[in-house]
Amino acid sequence: MDENRISYHDSVKKVYERLKEDGMSNVWDRYEAQGLGSNPDTRCKFCMGGVRCDFCSNGPCRADAASDKRGVCGISADGMAMRMMLLRNVMGASTYQYHCEETIRTLKEAAAGSGPFTIRDPEKLKAFSARLGLDGDIPALCAFLQEDFHRRSHEESRIVDLLAPEDRKKVWRELGIFPGGIYGEMVLSTGSSLTNVDGYYVTLAKKALRLGVAMAYQSQIVLESLQDALFGTPRPHQVRVDLGVLDPDYVNILPNGHEPFLGFTLIETARRPDLQEAARAAGAKGIRVIANIETGQEMIQRWEMDDVFAGFTGNWIMQEAVLATGAVDVFVADMNCSLPMDPLYAEKYCFSLIPVSELVAFEGETIRENYNPATADAQAERLIRIGIENFPKRKRSVAPLTGLPIGSAIAGFSPESILEALGGSLDPLLNVIKDGTIRGVCGLVSCTTLRDHGQDIHTIAIAEELIKRDILVLSMGCGSAALQVAGLASPEAKERAGPGLKGLCKALSIPPVLSFGTCTDTGRCADLIGAIAAALDVPVTALPVAAAAPEYMEQKATIDAIFALAFGLYTYVNPIPTVTGAPNLVKLLTEDLKDITGGVLSVEPDPVKAVDGISAHIESKRRELGI
């Protein structure tokens, strides 16, 4: 595969060479093998258009809007494509909500005094409870949340009513997309997708919008607020990034996935002198915990680096590269983003692969440690001792890759830390937007994908073009890792920004890309946008802001985008979604929705043209506001 189709990052390209030498199946070669002919991006035209269905025994069916060729049941191309999009959103919502439920479970144990967890930020807990009309009592808070999650779809969510901006709630009620509880919305969406139930793309789209709103406020904002209470509200600090953070002379424990609970516990447990001494007795220099993917973003957002918490590797596509460094002793797989090929890598590169979530399973697994907040410290100790036992075996059998690069970034931006940097008020941010120092703000919420480009190449091109045009970037998800490893989340990156943004970065000692967390922080970002709209006394849709997903990949990303459209944002996505075979649906998303929710979907493969669209939207909003 061509070097430019591998990755933006030199570290990953170097490890890819090892994978080829070792004859290992890898994500890049598997992607290339899926292509038709000599082009890895060419696939079945019906699948690419979203107009293929095998839900019932009459299928698989293919639809063609041009000739009005429909499925056996009679569903149109538009209905077929939107139904599949809705089901992707259900999958995304369910995993977000699973994470949320595990957070509440952890908070309950912390309140009861069982397990290793404490409330690190009681003020955040109190403030969040107050937004819900509660006094901070944890059992009462948890009961309130659970009751709301389980409301039927015809019962309005209290959480959404209490947290969402007034102008958005008015629009959602008028459109009939104000959601009930998250579980009721998932039942409504899934039940509607059965053969011969709902085949109309418009009603399916409305159900997707409802689900997106429920997910953002009930799953995302709740879980991130409670994680702040448990582990601390993010504040800016320097972090080490890229594959060079893996030192093969240490016992390296790698929590990976999307839930940080055992990750934080591993750090605390690994600091114990007796365990560090046991590692040295096994021949290691000590024990290190290395953060990965979204679990890693949750960790580096909140805690500073030290001799034990040693760094962050990157996002999901480079997972096999991480494992092939020959420096891993235990790979701790929580929910999301652990590859089915990992067992073969564990055998080849001599590490222990241990799932710690009931969602995650591997073929041939022999050991697992399903997360239990009441016993998390004991679980962390067992994982570390497995790593200590593994260390001499790995050292004997695997030659590690050395000399890989280490970079640095600033992580830890949140609404609270941004307010602190601005002196406790949004006014300085509003002023630099009003006077044109920065033209607007773009929330970059992205995965990483190999469609059309190598890992992170398109994300970095979009971010560079945005900051060059004085548009401040808030990065979330795997896109954050892309920009951190590429150096755009470091203060030095101000030299790559336009003159206005460069001056602001210099004045505030911030990078032009603010690491704002994980994909779960989409809701937190919406909260910040809502606060800005309230401060300016304008609707959300009037703001010079946009959302961008330059390399969306999986189902959680699709529901993030649908929520952004419900929220009324200009939303750029790439690669082109699999709905192109549904012309009426495409028109709804890219044109008609602007006059319905205020949101508009933008698709454009070229990064400069894509940012032209974002910039034009921002400038039009500035003109409408008279700034």
XYZ file of C-alpha atoms in Angstrom:
627
model
C 0.000 0.000 0.000
C 1.211 3.506 -0.838
C 2.859 5.299 2.103
C 0.318 8.128 1.970
C -2.482 5.606 2.467
C -0.915 4.358 5.710
C -0.787 7.304 8.082
C 0.182 10.920 8.603
C 2.419 9.816 11.477
C 6.002 8.643 10.882
C 5.842 6.379 13.944
C 2.951 4.385 12.505
C 4.560 4.103 9.070
C 7.691 2.707 10.700
C 5.764 0.041 12.612
C 3.808 -0.835 9.453
C 7.123 -1.904 7.932
C 7.585 -4.317 10.817
C 4.092 -5.704 10.340
C 4.911 -6.446 6.718
C 8.210 -8.102 7.644
C 6.434 -10.193 10.280
C 3.679 -11.197 7.856
C 0.961 -9.910 10.179
C -2.562 -9.254 9.005
C -3.164 -5.549 9.609
C -5.860 -2.939 9.201
C -4.220 -1.327 6.146
C -3.823 -4.506 4.128
C -7.293 -5.679 5.119
C -8.728 -2.364 3.950
C -6.939 -2.639 0.618
C -8.198 -6.204 0.155
C -11.817 -5.053 0.452
C -11.565 -2.899 -2.681
C -12.803 -3.953 -6.105
C -10.221 -4.016 -8.867
C -7.103 -2.012 -8.105
C -8.838 0.706 -6.066
C -9.236 0.001 -2.330
C -12.007 2.612 -2.075
C -14.197 1.013 -4.755
C -16.975 -1.133 -3.299
C -20.409 -2.424 -4.295
C -22.371 0.565 -5.628
C -25.560 -0.512 -3.850
C -23.760 -0.802 -0.506
C -22.017 2.525 -1.036
C -25.358 4.135 -1.829
C -27.006 2.657 1.274
C -29.620 0.895 -0.861
C -29.037 -2.742 -0.019
C -31.052 -4.620 2.631
C -31.081 -8.182 3.989
C -33.348 -7.760 7.010
C -35.892 -10.344 5.906
C -35.810 -13.638 4.043
C -37.034 -12.037 0.820
C -33.666 -10.309 0.522
C -31.010 -9.343 0.020
C -32.741 -6.569 -1.898
C -31.307 -3.672 -3.873
C -33.091 -0.421 -4.598
C -32.643 2.089 -7.399
C -34.296 5.474 -6.982
C -33.859 6.435 -10.650
C -36.029 3.555 -11.871
C -38.116 3.335 -8.683
C -36.806 -0.176 -8.125
C -37.831 -1.070 -4.564
C -37.294 -3.827 -2.058
C -39.661 -6.800 -2.132
C -41.629 -5.242 0.730
C -41.965 -2.027 -1.282
C -39.531 0.122 0.668
C -37.957 2.889 -1.418
C -34.267 3.670 -1.779
C -34.713 6.643 0.574
C -36.456 4.557 3.217
C -33.889 1.777 2.928
C -30.944 4.155 3.411
C -32.528 6.088 6.296
C -33.608 2.927 8.087
C -30.037 1.656 8.074
C -28.783 5.030 9.297
C -31.313 4.947 12.129
C -30.155 1.499 13.223
C -26.547 2.668 13.221
C -27.683 5.446 15.526
C -29.305 2.935 17.865
C -25.989 1.081 18.117
C -24.156 4.330 18.826
C -26.695 5.435 21.426
C -26.642 2.069 23.193
C -22.872 2.115 23.666
C -22.929 5.707 24.903
C -25.665 4.779 27.340
C -23.790 1.671 28.499
C -20.852 3.939 29.372
C -23.243 6.287 31.166
C -24.738 3.460 33.230
C -21.259 2.255 34.247
C -20.447 5.805 35.356
C -23.560 5.946 37.529
C -22.726 2.513 38.933
C -19.252 3.757 39.831
C -20.618 6.923 41.435
C -22.991 4.871 43.587
C -20.130 2.721 44.882
C -18.046 5.823 45.574
C -20.927 7.334 47.564
C -21.305 4.098 49.525
C -17.602 4.057 50.360
C -16.972 0.703 48.692
C -14.144 0.317 46.231
C -11.268 2.697 45.531
C -13.209 5.654 44.125
C -13.835 9.010 45.773
C -15.487 12.255 44.720
C -12.557 14.367 43.528
C -14.639 17.342 42.438
C -17.619 17.718 44.796
C -18.302 21.225 43.472
C -18.888 19.857 39.978
C -21.280 17.269 41.389
C -23.135 19.945 43.325
C -23.345 22.253 40.299
C -24.610 19.521 38.006
C -27.182 18.403 40.555
C -28.371 21.998 40.890
C -28.977 22.190 37.132
C -31.369 19.275 37.598
C -33.088 20.932 40.548
C -31.436 18.622 43.097
C -29.349 19.329 46.183
C -26.339 17.094 45.489
C -27.504 13.975 47.323
C -26.010 11.162 45.243
C -28.714 8.494 45.759
C -31.384 11.078 44.864
C -29.417 12.161 41.795
C -28.956 8.588 40.581
C -32.650 7.795 41.147
C -33.656 10.914 39.182
C -31.398 9.965 36.273
C -32.585 6.370 36.146
C -36.229 7.387 36.234
C -35.687 9.756 33.324
C -33.728 7.221 31.254
C -36.686 4.842 31.496
C -39.442 7.241 30.458
C -41.501 6.019 27.503
C -40.982 7.792 24.200
C -44.246 9.760 24.627
C -43.116 11.134 28.012
C -40.850 14.182 27.759
C -37.376 13.811 29.229
C -36.852 15.983 32.300
C -33.098 15.959 31.717
C -33.471 17.404 28.225
C -36.010 19.935 29.465
C -33.687 21.137 32.233
C -30.414 21.201 30.276
C -31.193 22.164 26.671
C -31.391 25.776 25.367
C -34.884 27.261 25.240
C -34.819 27.983 21.511
C -33.864 24.383 20.730
C -36.588 22.939 22.961
C -39.183 25.085 21.202
C -38.079 23.806 17.778
C -37.963 20.179 18.924
C -41.478 20.361 20.368
C -42.864 21.990 17.238
C -41.319 19.261 15.083
C -42.395 16.420 17.354
C -38.795 15.378 18.035
C -38.567 16.282 21.722
C -37.456 12.930 23.154
C -38.558 10.788 26.001
C -36.156 8.575 27.914
C -33.149 7.152 26.083
C -34.377 3.566 26.457
C -37.837 4.453 25.172
C -36.273 6.194 22.179
C -34.098 3.181 21.384
C -37.173 0.911 21.522
C -39.090 3.321 19.280
C -36.265 3.467 16.738
C -35.514 -0.246 16.699
C -39.171 -1.280 16.577
C -39.802 1.148 13.731
C -37.049 -0.472 11.671
C -38.716 -3.867 11.456
C -39.779 -4.977 7.987
C -43.163 -3.495 7.037
C -43.366 -1.111 10.006
C -41.917 2.292 9.036
C -40.491 2.650 5.545
C -40.859 6.438 5.189
C -37.523 8.236 5.206
C -38.951 11.430 6.780
C -40.456 9.749 9.848
C -37.357 7.575 10.222
C -35.211 10.711 10.086
C -37.333 12.372 12.787
C -36.863 9.333 15.007
C -33.106 9.571 14.466
C -33.148 13.244 15.470
C -35.136 12.430 18.631
C -32.683 9.704 19.557
C -29.731 12.018 18.949
C -31.112 14.641 21.320
C -31.831 12.031 24.004
C -28.341 10.601 23.668
C -26.515 13.934 23.888
C -28.268 15.153 27.023
C -29.024 11.903 28.846
C -25.963 9.818 27.958
C -23.130 12.205 27.110
C -23.652 15.213 29.365
C -24.599 12.998 32.299
C -21.627 10.651 32.005
C -19.053 13.401 31.478
C -20.399 15.489 34.360
C -20.281 12.490 36.690
C -16.806 11.466 35.478
C -15.652 15.006 36.280
C -17.011 14.581 39.790
C -15.236 11.238 40.179
C -11.898 11.953 38.523
C -11.640 15.735 38.349
C -12.783 18.370 35.884
C -10.281 18.716 33.010
C -7.773 21.537 33.241
C -4.928 22.282 30.806
C -1.599 20.551 31.266
C 1.152 19.077 29.117
C 1.056 15.441 28.027
C 3.441 13.110 26.185
C 2.136 11.500 23.006
C 3.042 9.085 20.173
C 4.558 5.592 20.143
C 7.824 6.648 21.739
C 6.054 6.764 25.121
C 6.371 2.962 25.154
C 9.656 2.103 26.839
C 10.239 -1.670 26.516
C 12.306 -1.749 29.703
C 9.184 -1.118 31.804
C 6.184 -3.284 32.552
C 3.683 -1.512 30.319
C -0.028 -1.749 31.116
C -2.284 -0.279 28.422
C -5.935 0.516 29.250
C -7.768 0.830 25.942
C -11.283 1.665 24.827
C -13.771 4.299 25.990
C -14.363 3.798 29.733
C -11.587 5.150 31.998
C -12.565 3.556 35.310
C -9.948 0.803 35.441
C -7.489 3.092 33.679
C -7.504 5.560 36.565
C -7.434 2.712 39.099
C -4.421 1.178 37.350
C -2.498 4.432 37.734
C -3.217 4.648 41.456
C -2.466 0.973 42.027
C 0.738 1.018 39.972
C 2.131 3.705 42.291
C 2.272 1.227 45.166
C 5.920 0.701 46.216
C 5.483 -3.058 46.656
C 4.286 -3.488 43.074
C 7.035 -1.281 41.690
C 9.558 -3.349 43.625
C 8.039 -6.580 42.294
C 8.482 -5.215 38.761
C 12.132 -4.385 39.419
C 12.658 -7.863 40.858
C 11.345 -9.230 37.541
C 14.023 -7.249 35.704
C 11.995 -4.163 34.728
C 12.748 -0.549 35.555
C 9.256 -0.254 37.016
C 5.583 -0.190 36.024
C 4.033 2.296 33.640
C 0.456 2.884 32.592
C 0.095 4.055 28.984
C -3.191 5.537 27.776
C -4.846 4.578 24.478
C -7.708 5.727 22.298
C -10.756 7.282 24.042
C -10.094 5.748 27.447
C -6.722 7.429 27.094
C -8.297 10.763 26.148
C -10.473 10.606 29.270
C -7.333 9.962 31.321
C -5.018 12.569 29.821
C -7.767 15.180 29.943
C -7.857 14.939 33.718
C -4.509 13.749 35.115
C -0.989 15.010 34.578
C 1.904 12.841 33.443
C 4.412 11.440 35.948
C 6.788 8.464 36.216
C 3.869 5.999 36.318
C 1.271 7.618 34.071
C 3.729 7.986 31.240
C 1.853 9.013 28.093
C -0.694 8.482 25.353
C -0.177 6.532 22.127
C -2.899 7.550 19.658
C -6.203 6.557 18.086
C -7.766 3.291 17.055
C -6.275 2.653 13.600
C -2.779 2.569 15.080
C -3.760 -0.085 17.639
C -1.990 -2.904 15.823
C 1.061 -0.659 15.457
C 0.997 -0.063 19.219
C 0.902 -3.802 19.904
C 3.638 -4.568 17.376
C 6.168 -2.301 19.107
C 7.036 -5.258 21.305
C 6.703 -3.113 24.432
C 3.255 -4.150 25.711
C 2.700 -6.485 28.662
C -1.046 -6.184 29.315
C -3.661 -4.800 26.949
C -6.758 -3.957 29.014
C -9.748 -3.932 26.647
C -12.794 -2.051 27.867
C -15.863 -1.276 25.733
C -15.153 -0.059 22.168
C -12.142 -0.052 19.882
C -10.426 -3.365 20.531
C -9.831 -5.262 17.298
C -10.887 -8.889 16.684
C -7.300 -9.552 15.485
C -5.803 -8.655 18.882
C -5.447 -12.310 20.044
C -3.072 -13.048 17.133
C -1.042 -9.983 18.073
C -0.943 -11.099 21.706
C 0.508 -14.441 20.617
C 3.037 -12.887 18.222
C 4.240 -10.034 20.439
C 3.882 -11.800 23.795
C 1.424 -9.741 25.832
C -1.679 -10.587 27.827
C -4.963 -9.528 26.250
C -7.655 -9.101 28.900
C -11.200 -7.875 28.238
C -12.622 -5.919 31.180
C -16.115 -5.204 29.862
C -18.950 -7.621 29.279
C -19.419 -5.944 25.884
C -15.989 -7.073 24.699
C -14.979 -10.616 23.767
C -12.213 -12.253 21.746
C -12.046 -15.567 19.996
C -10.076 -18.005 22.113
C -9.897 -15.772 25.201
C -8.806 -17.559 28.366
C -9.022 -14.762 30.934
C -11.262 -11.770 31.528
C -11.808 -9.308 34.359
C -15.239 -7.688 33.975
C -15.126 -4.285 35.628
C -16.649 -4.066 39.105
C -16.378 -0.655 40.799
C -16.581 -2.201 44.263
C -13.439 -4.290 43.641
C -11.651 -2.220 41.014
C -8.474 -1.843 43.074
C -8.137 -5.616 43.454
C -8.823 -6.034 39.723
C -6.147 -3.472 38.902
C -3.635 -5.302 41.099
C -4.367 -8.588 39.338
C -3.851 -6.957 35.940
C -0.563 -5.429 37.053
C 0.723 -8.701 38.502
C -0.112 -10.403 35.205
C 1.997 -7.737 33.524
C 4.906 -8.282 35.913
C 4.775 -12.012 35.227
C 4.639 -11.336 31.497
C 7.617 -8.957 31.396
C 10.506 -11.490 31.397
C 8.695 -13.654 28.827
C 8.270 -10.684 26.503
C 11.875 -9.583 26.952
C 13.114 -13.052 26.009
C 10.909 -13.533 22.977
C 10.280 -10.149 21.311
C 12.780 -7.645 19.958
C 11.218 -4.228 20.626
C 11.134 -1.326 18.211
C 13.059 1.586 19.669
C 13.710 5.172 18.661
C 10.066 5.925 17.970
C 9.124 9.616 18.354
C 7.652 11.298 21.419
C 5.666 14.497 21.047
C 3.903 16.812 23.445
C 0.481 18.415 23.552
C -1.722 20.417 25.875
C -4.798 18.494 27.012
C -7.488 19.280 29.554
C -9.731 21.952 28.067
C -13.338 21.989 29.248
C -16.023 24.664 29.638
C -14.792 25.271 33.183
C -11.103 25.518 32.260
C -11.857 27.752 29.274
C -13.803 30.062 31.585
C -10.897 30.071 34.026
C -8.453 30.951 31.229
C -10.759 33.832 30.305
C -10.865 35.159 33.861
C -14.174 33.571 34.859
C -16.331 35.095 32.108
C -17.176 34.313 28.506
C -16.819 38.007 27.650
C -13.197 37.815 26.422
C -14.112 34.983 24.037
C -17.207 36.816 22.855
C -15.171 39.985 22.356
C -12.538 38.335 20.160
C -15.326 36.803 18.080
C -17.139 40.135 17.834
C -14.028 42.110 16.843
C -12.972 39.473 14.307
C -9.776 38.369 16.033
C -11.170 34.901 15.522
C -13.890 34.402 12.950
C -15.662 31.577 14.734
C -15.342 28.189 16.398
C -15.436 24.676 14.926
C -16.025 21.594 17.046
C -14.015 18.821 15.388
C -15.590 15.550 16.550
C -13.960 12.782 14.576
C -12.960 9.150 14.424
C -10.221 8.079 12.043
C -10.764 6.001 8.916
C -8.838 4.680 5.930
C -11.530 5.671 3.454
C -9.922 7.883 0.766
C -6.830 8.737 2.864
C -4.258 7.350 5.259
C -4.824 7.577 9.011
C -5.486 11.159 10.178
C -4.345 12.811 6.934
C -7.693 14.400 6.145
C -8.372 15.390 9.776
C -5.062 17.216 9.989
C -5.595 18.924 6.618
C -9.016 20.190 7.747
C -7.695 21.437 11.103
C -4.715 23.192 9.497
C -7.012 24.945 7.035
C -9.402 26.000 9.808
C -6.777 27.560 12.052
C -5.125 29.245 9.066
C -8.432 31.076 8.606
C -8.586 32.204 12.270
C -11.188 29.604 13.247
C -10.572 28.169 16.723
C -10.838 24.363 16.854
C -12.225 22.331 19.760
C -11.157 18.742 19.097
C -12.907 15.635 20.397
C -12.681 11.893 19.853
C -9.998 10.096 17.865
C -9.577 13.377 16.002
C -8.082 14.802 19.189
C -5.391 12.127 19.116
C -4.675 12.896 15.465
C -4.083 16.558 16.208
C -2.170 15.941 19.434
C 0.297 13.551 17.795
C 0.606 15.879 14.773
C 1.598 18.799 17.020
C -1.457 20.989 16.423
C -2.504 20.851 20.083
C 0.780 22.364 21.274
C 1.451 26.097 21.787
C 4.062 26.037 19.009
C 1.265 25.352 16.516
C 0.221 28.990 16.770
C 2.762 29.625 14.010
C 0.473 27.634 11.689
C -2.557 29.780 12.570
C -3.870 32.968 11.008
C -2.786 36.317 12.490
C -5.837 36.796 14.700
C -5.855 33.312 16.189
C -2.076 33.393 16.522
C -2.315 36.564 18.592
C -5.013 35.069 20.808
C -2.941 31.912 21.351
C 0.043 34.012 22.301
C -1.971 36.196 24.694
C -3.631 33.249 26.473
C -0.748 30.746 26.113
C -3.028 28.242 24.406
C -2.746 26.160 21.205
C -4.968 26.912 18.193
C -6.533 23.461 18.682
C -7.999 22.920 22.148
C -8.155 19.248 23.181
C -11.726 19.068 24.424
C -11.938 15.357 25.157
C -13.597 12.321 23.629
C -16.597 11.673 21.392
C -18.691 11.674 24.590
C -17.813 15.365 24.940
C -20.097 16.238 22.022
C -22.777 16.950 24.620
C -20.343 19.012 26.692
C -19.509 21.047 23.577
C -23.221 21.618 22.929
C -23.503 22.840 26.506
C -20.738 25.386 25.870
C -22.388 26.535 22.640
C -25.674 26.901 24.497
C -23.956 29.057 27.127
C -22.444 31.290 24.432
C -25.846 31.687 22.751
C -27.413 32.590 26.089
C -24.678 35.131 26.812
C -25.298 36.788 23.438
C -29.083 36.393 23.794
C -29.371 34.794 20.361
C -30.526 31.359 19.161
C -27.925 28.618 18.751
C -28.460 28.747 14.987
C -27.318 32.398 14.892
C -23.791 31.657 16.145
C -20.651 31.612 13.930
C -19.926 28.001 14.824
C -19.790 24.689 12.989
C -19.186 20.991 13.584
C -16.785 18.836 11.580
C -16.199 15.086 11.419
C -13.392 14.830 8.822
C -12.881 11.082 9.323
C -15.994 9.664 10.937
C -15.906 5.878 11.100
C -18.389 4.086 13.316
C -21.902 4.130 14.697
C -21.298 6.496 17.618
C -20.064 9.061 15.101
C -23.256 8.876 13.064
C -25.464 9.707 16.030
C -23.129 12.562 17.013
C -23.673 14.023 13.541
C -27.437 13.537 13.721
C -27.498 15.334 17.074
C -25.481 18.216 15.613
C -28.128 18.539 12.889
C -30.920 18.506 15.474
C -29.007 21.129 17.456
C -28.999 23.348 14.390
C -25.338 23.248 13.420
C -23.639 23.353 10.055
C -22.125 19.858 10.091
C -19.307 18.780 7.782
C -18.725 15.044 7.439
C -16.267 12.928 5.483
C -16.164 10.371 3.924
C -19.389 10.709 1.970
C -22.053 8.782 3.927
C -23.650 5.693 2.458
C -26.885 7.452 1.501
C -26.047 8.633 -2.006
C -28.503 6.161 -3.528
C -31.319 7.987 -1.708
C -31.782 11.362 -3.460
C -34.728 12.580 -1.399
C -32.897 11.757 1.825
C -29.764 13.514 0.573
C -31.846 16.609 -0.207
C -33.444 16.485 3.239
C -30.093 16.342 5.003
C -28.129 18.775 2.839
C -30.822 21.335 1.915
C -34.254 21.043 3.490
C -33.157 20.531 7.102
C -31.750 24.070 7.185
C -35.320 25.403 7.267
C -36.490 22.755 9.732
C -33.947 22.490 12.577
C -31.393 24.980 11.231
C -28.840 22.223 10.721
C -27.278 21.377 7.395
C -25.100 18.441 6.356
C -22.072 19.285 4.229
C -20.029 16.688 2.355
C -16.863 17.505 0.420
C -13.780 15.299 -0.091
C -11.405 18.197 -0.794
C -10.173 19.773 2.472
C -9.806 23.307 1.137
C -13.276 23.284 -0.411
C -14.666 21.730 2.771
C -13.275 24.565 4.880
C -14.480 27.050 2.258
C -17.978 25.838 3.139
C -17.405 26.043 6.897
C -15.865 29.500 6.564
C -18.680 30.762 4.326
C -21.236 29.581 6.893
C -19.363 31.304 9.724
C -19.025 34.535 7.755
C -22.733 34.509 6.893
C -23.590 34.194 10.597
C -21.240 37.075 11.402
C -23.016 39.262 8.853
C -26.421 38.318 10.247
C -25.218 39.266 13.739
C -23.720 42.495 12.440
C -20.183 41.690 13.595
